[in-house]
Coordinates of C-alpha atoms in Angstrom, one line a residue:
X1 CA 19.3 -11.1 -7.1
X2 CA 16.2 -9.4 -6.2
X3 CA 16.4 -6.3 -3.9
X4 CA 13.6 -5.5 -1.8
X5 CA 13.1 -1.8 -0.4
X6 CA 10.3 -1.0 2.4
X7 CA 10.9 -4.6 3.5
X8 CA 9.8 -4.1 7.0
X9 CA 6.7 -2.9 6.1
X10 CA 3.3 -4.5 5.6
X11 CA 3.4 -5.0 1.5
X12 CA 7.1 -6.0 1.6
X13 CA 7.2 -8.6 4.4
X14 CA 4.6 -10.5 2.4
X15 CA 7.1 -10.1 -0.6
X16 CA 9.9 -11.2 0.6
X17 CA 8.8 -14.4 2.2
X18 CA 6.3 -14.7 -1.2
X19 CA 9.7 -14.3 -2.9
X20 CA 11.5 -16.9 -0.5
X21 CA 8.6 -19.6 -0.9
X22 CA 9.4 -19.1 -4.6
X23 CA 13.1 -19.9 -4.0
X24 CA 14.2 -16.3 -5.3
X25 CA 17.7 -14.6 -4.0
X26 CA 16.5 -12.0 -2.3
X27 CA 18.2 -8.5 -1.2
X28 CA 16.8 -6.5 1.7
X29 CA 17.5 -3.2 2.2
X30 CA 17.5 -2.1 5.9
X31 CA 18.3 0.8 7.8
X32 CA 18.2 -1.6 11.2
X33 CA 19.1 -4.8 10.9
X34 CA 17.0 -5.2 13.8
X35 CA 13.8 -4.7 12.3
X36 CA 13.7 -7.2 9.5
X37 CA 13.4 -10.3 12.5
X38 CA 11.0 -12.7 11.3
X39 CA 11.7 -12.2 7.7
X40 CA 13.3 -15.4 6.5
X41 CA 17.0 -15.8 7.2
X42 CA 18.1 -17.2 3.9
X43 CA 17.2 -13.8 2.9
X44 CA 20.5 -11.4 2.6
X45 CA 20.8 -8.0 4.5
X46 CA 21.7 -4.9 3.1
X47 CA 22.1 -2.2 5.3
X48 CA 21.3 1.9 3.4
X49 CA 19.0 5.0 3.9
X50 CA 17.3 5.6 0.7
X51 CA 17.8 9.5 2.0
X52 CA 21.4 9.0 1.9
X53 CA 22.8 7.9 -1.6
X54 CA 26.2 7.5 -0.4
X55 CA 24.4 4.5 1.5
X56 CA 23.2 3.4 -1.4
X57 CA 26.5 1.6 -4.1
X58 CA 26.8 -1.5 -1.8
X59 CA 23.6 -2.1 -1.5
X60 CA 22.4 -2.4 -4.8
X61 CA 25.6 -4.0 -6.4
X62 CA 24.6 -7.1 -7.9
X63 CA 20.8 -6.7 -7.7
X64 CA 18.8 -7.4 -11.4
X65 CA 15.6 -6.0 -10.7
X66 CA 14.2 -3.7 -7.8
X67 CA 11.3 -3.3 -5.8
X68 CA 10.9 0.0 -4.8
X69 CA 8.5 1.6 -1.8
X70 CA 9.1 5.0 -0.5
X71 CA 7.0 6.2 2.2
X72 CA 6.1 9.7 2.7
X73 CA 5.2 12.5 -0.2
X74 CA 8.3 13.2 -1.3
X75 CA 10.4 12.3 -4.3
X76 CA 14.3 12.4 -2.8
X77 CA 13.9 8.9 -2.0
X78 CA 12.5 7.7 -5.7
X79 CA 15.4 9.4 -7.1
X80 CA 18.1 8.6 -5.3
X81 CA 16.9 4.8 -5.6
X82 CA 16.3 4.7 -9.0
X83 CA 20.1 6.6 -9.5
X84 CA 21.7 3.9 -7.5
X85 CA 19.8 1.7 -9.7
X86 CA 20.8 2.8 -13.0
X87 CA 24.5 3.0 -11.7
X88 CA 24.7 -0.3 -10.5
X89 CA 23.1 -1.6 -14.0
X90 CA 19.8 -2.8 -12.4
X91 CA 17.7 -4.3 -15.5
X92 CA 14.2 -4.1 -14.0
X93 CA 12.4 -1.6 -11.3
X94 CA 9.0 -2.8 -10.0
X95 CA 7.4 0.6 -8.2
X96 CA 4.6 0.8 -6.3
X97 CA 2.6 4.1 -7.3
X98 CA -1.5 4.6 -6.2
X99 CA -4.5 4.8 -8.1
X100 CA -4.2 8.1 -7.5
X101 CA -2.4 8.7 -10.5
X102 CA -5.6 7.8 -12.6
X103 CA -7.8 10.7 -11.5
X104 CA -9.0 13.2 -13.6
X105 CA -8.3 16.2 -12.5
X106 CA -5.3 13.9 -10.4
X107 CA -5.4 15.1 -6.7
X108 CA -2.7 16.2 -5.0
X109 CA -1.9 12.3 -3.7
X110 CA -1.7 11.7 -7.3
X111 CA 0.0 14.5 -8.0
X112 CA 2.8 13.0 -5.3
X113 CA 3.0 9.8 -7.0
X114 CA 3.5 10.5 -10.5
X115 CA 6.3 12.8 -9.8
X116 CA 8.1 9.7 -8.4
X117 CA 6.8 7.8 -11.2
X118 CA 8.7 10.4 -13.5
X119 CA 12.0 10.3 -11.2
X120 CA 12.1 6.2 -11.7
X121 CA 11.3 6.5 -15.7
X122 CA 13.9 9.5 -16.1
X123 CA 16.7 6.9 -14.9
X124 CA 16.8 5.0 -18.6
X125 CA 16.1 1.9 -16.3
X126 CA 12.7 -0.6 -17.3
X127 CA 10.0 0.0 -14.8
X128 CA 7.1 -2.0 -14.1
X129 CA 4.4 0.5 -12.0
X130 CA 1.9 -1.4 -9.7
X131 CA -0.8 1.2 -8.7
X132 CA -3.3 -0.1 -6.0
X133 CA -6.2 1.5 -4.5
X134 CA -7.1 1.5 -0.7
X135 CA -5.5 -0.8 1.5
X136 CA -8.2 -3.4 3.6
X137 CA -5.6 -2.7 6.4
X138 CA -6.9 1.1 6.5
X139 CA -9.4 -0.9 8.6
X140 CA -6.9 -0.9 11.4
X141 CA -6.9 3.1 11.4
X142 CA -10.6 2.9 13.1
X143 CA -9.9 1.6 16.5
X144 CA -9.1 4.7 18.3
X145 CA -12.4 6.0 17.6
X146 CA -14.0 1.1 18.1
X147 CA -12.5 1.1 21.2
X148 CA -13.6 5.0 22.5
X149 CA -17.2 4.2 21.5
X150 CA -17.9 1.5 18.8
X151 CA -18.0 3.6 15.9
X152 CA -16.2 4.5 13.1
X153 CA -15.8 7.5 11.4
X154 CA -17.1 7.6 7.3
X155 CA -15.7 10.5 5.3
X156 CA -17.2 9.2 2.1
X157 CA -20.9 8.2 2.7
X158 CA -22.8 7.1 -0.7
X159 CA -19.0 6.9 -2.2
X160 CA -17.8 2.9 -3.3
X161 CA -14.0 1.7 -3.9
X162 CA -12.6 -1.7 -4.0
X163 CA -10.0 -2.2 -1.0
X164 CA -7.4 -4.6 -1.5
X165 CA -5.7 -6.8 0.6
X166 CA -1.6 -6.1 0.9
X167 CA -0.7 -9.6 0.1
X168 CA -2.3 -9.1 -3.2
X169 CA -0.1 -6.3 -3.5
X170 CA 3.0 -8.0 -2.4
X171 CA 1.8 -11.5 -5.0
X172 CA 1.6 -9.2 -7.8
X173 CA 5.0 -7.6 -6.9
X174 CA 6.3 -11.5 -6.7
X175 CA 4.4 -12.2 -10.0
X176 CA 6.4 -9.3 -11.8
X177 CA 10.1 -9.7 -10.4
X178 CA 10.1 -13.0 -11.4
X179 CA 8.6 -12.9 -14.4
X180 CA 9.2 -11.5 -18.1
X181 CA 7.1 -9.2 -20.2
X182 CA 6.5 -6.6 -17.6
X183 CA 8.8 -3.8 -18.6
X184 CA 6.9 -0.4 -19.6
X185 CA 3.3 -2.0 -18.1
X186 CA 1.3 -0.2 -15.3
X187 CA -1.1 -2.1 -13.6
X188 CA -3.9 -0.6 -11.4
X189 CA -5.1 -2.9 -8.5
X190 CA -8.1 -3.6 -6.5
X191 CA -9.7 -6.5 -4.5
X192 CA -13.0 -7.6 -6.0
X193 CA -15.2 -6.2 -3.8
X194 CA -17.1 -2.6 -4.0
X195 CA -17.5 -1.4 -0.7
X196 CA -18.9 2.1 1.1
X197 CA -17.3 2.6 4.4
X198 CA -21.2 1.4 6.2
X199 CA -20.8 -1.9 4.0
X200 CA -17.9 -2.2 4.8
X201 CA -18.1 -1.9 8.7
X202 CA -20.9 -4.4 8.5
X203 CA -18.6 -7.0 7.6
X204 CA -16.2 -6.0 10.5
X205 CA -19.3 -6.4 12.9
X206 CA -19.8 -10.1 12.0
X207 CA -16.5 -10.9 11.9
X208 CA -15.8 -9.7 15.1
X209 CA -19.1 -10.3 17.0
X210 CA -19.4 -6.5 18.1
X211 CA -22.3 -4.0 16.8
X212 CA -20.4 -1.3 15.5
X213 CA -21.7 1.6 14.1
X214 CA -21.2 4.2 12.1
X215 CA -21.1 8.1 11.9
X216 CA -20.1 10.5 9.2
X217 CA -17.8 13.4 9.5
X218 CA -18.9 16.5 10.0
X219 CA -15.5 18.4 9.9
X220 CA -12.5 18.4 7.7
X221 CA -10.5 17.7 11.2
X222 CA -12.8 14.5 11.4
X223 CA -12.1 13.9 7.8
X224 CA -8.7 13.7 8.6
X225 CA -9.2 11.8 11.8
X226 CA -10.8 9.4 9.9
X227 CA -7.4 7.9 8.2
X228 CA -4.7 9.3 10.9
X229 CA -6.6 9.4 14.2
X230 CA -2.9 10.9 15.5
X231 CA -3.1 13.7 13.1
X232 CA -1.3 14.6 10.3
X233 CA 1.2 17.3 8.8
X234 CA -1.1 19.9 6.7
X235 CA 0.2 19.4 3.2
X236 CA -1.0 15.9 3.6
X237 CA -4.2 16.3 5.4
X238 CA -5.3 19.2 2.9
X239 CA -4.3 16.0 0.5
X240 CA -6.6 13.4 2.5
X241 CA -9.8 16.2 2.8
X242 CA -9.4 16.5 -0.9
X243 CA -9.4 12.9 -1.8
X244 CA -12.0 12.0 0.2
X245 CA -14.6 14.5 -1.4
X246 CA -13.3 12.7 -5.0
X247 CA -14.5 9.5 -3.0
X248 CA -17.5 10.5 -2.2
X249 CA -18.5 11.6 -5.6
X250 CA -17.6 8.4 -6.8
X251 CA -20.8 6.1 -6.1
X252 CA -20.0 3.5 -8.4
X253 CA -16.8 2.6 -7.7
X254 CA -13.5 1.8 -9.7
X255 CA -12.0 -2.3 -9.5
X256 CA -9.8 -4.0 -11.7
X257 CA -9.5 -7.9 -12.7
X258 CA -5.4 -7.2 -12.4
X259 CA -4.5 -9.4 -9.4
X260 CA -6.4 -12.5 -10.6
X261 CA -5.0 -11.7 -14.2
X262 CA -1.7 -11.7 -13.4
X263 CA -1.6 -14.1 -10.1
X264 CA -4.2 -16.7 -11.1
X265 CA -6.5 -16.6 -8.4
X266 CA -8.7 -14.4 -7.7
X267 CA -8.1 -11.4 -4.9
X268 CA -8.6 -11.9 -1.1
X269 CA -11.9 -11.1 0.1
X270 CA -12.3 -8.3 3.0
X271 CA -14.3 -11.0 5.4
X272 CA -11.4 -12.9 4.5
X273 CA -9.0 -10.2 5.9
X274 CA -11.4 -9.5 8.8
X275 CA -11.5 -12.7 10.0
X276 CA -7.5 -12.9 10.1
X277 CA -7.3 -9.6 12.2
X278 CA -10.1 -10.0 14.3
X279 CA -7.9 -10.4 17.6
X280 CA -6.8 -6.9 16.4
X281 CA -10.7 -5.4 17.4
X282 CA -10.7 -7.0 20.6
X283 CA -12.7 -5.1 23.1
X284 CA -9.5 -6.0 25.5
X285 CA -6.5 -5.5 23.4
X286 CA -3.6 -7.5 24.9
X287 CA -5.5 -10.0 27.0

């Protein structure tokens, strides 16, 4: 049995039904039952709040390995996942962490994620860590700004990363849980594709059919407006100024071969990704 945290969310929808297609038993945990419609149905429901670990015995009874996803900046969550775990003799955690982790000095993003990578390895339980770098579906994040005036906002000019596509994420996570060797490993994953935030908003234009352009930040508030156009809480957007400046200074770029080491194919391409949310950019949302 295979439980699956965060399951309602982009990276573990796509694992679960990865997981179903590979005829896994699979475990959802659920605060609303309501919200995991469309997932498949031979998949079992498990209803718990990772913030409340009396939630939490049920739930993971009878569960081999765990994915876990915690949203957020805290490490509560982490903890009280990876206790239920240990208690309930779990054999294998699979967590996603960030890339974050790798930088040197680590930002404060980092700094968030390796404190829950701690809380998992201090539970005596196996842990696989899956680190990925920017999601393609940040994308998403610039239409406020698309549809007020067909731009989007850069925060990193000359700087380059490799944005991966969340079903990568979730094919890895699917590679790992049903597979052996894993235990102790941490992989760090990109797509294949080095990108500034002008390149890639080029490939959004064509995919789309829309001349968009683009204009840098001038503002830390922009900065921030950039990745949350609703704002954010200031612990975190002091986080997201920070990073981006460590983005910016990066004109090379950092991108792995993980996904198509481990998956056997090679990672999703960002036209690729454009192309399937295209009805997303619509100039008439809804029609």
């Amino acid at each position: 049995m295979l439980l699956v945290t965060g399951a309602t969310g982009n990276i573990g929808r796509d694992l679960v039904r990865e997981l179903d297609a590979r005829g896994a038993d699979v475990r959802i945990l659920v605060r609303d039952p309501a919200r995991a419609a469309g997932l498949p149905a031979r998949a079992e429901r498990a209803v718990g709040d990772l913030d409340d670990p009396a939630t939490l015995p049920a739930a993971f009874r009878g569960a081999e390995r765990l994915f876990l996803l915690t949203p957020g900046i805290g490490t509560a969550q982490a903890a009280h996942a990876a206790a239920a775990a240990r208690d309930a003799g779990v054999r294998h955690i699979v967590l996603l962490s960030s890339t974050n982790v790798l930088g040197d000095p680590m930002p404060a993003m980092g700094r968030w994620h390796h404190e829950r990578e701690e809380a998992v390895r201090a539970s005596g339980v196996p842990v696989t860590i899956l680190r990925p770098g920017g999601f393609m579906l940040n994308a998403l994040e610039w239409l406020p700004t698309i549809r007020e005036g067909g731009y989007v906002l850069d925060p990193v000019g000359p700087g380059r990363f490799a944005p991966i596509d969340t079903a990568d994420i979730a094919a890895v996570a699917a590679t790992v849980l049903t597979g052996d060797g894993h235990e102790g490993e941490a992989y760090a994953l990109t797509g294949d594709e080095l990108f500034t935030v002008a390149e890639q908003v080029a490939v959004l234009s064509r995919a789309i059919g829309r001349d968009l352009h683009v204009r840098e930040v001038r503002t830390p508030e922009e900065a921030v407006r950039a990745r949350f156009p609703f704002g954010a809480p200031p612990a975190l957007a002091e986080a997201l100024v920070e990073g981006f400046a460590l983005m910016r200074a990066d004109t090379t770029g950092f991108r792995t071969d993980t996904v198509e080491r481990l998956t056997g194919r090679a990672p999703r391409t960002f036209a690729d990704w454009c192309a399937r949310n295209a009805a997303a950019f619509s100039e008439n949302p809804g029609a």
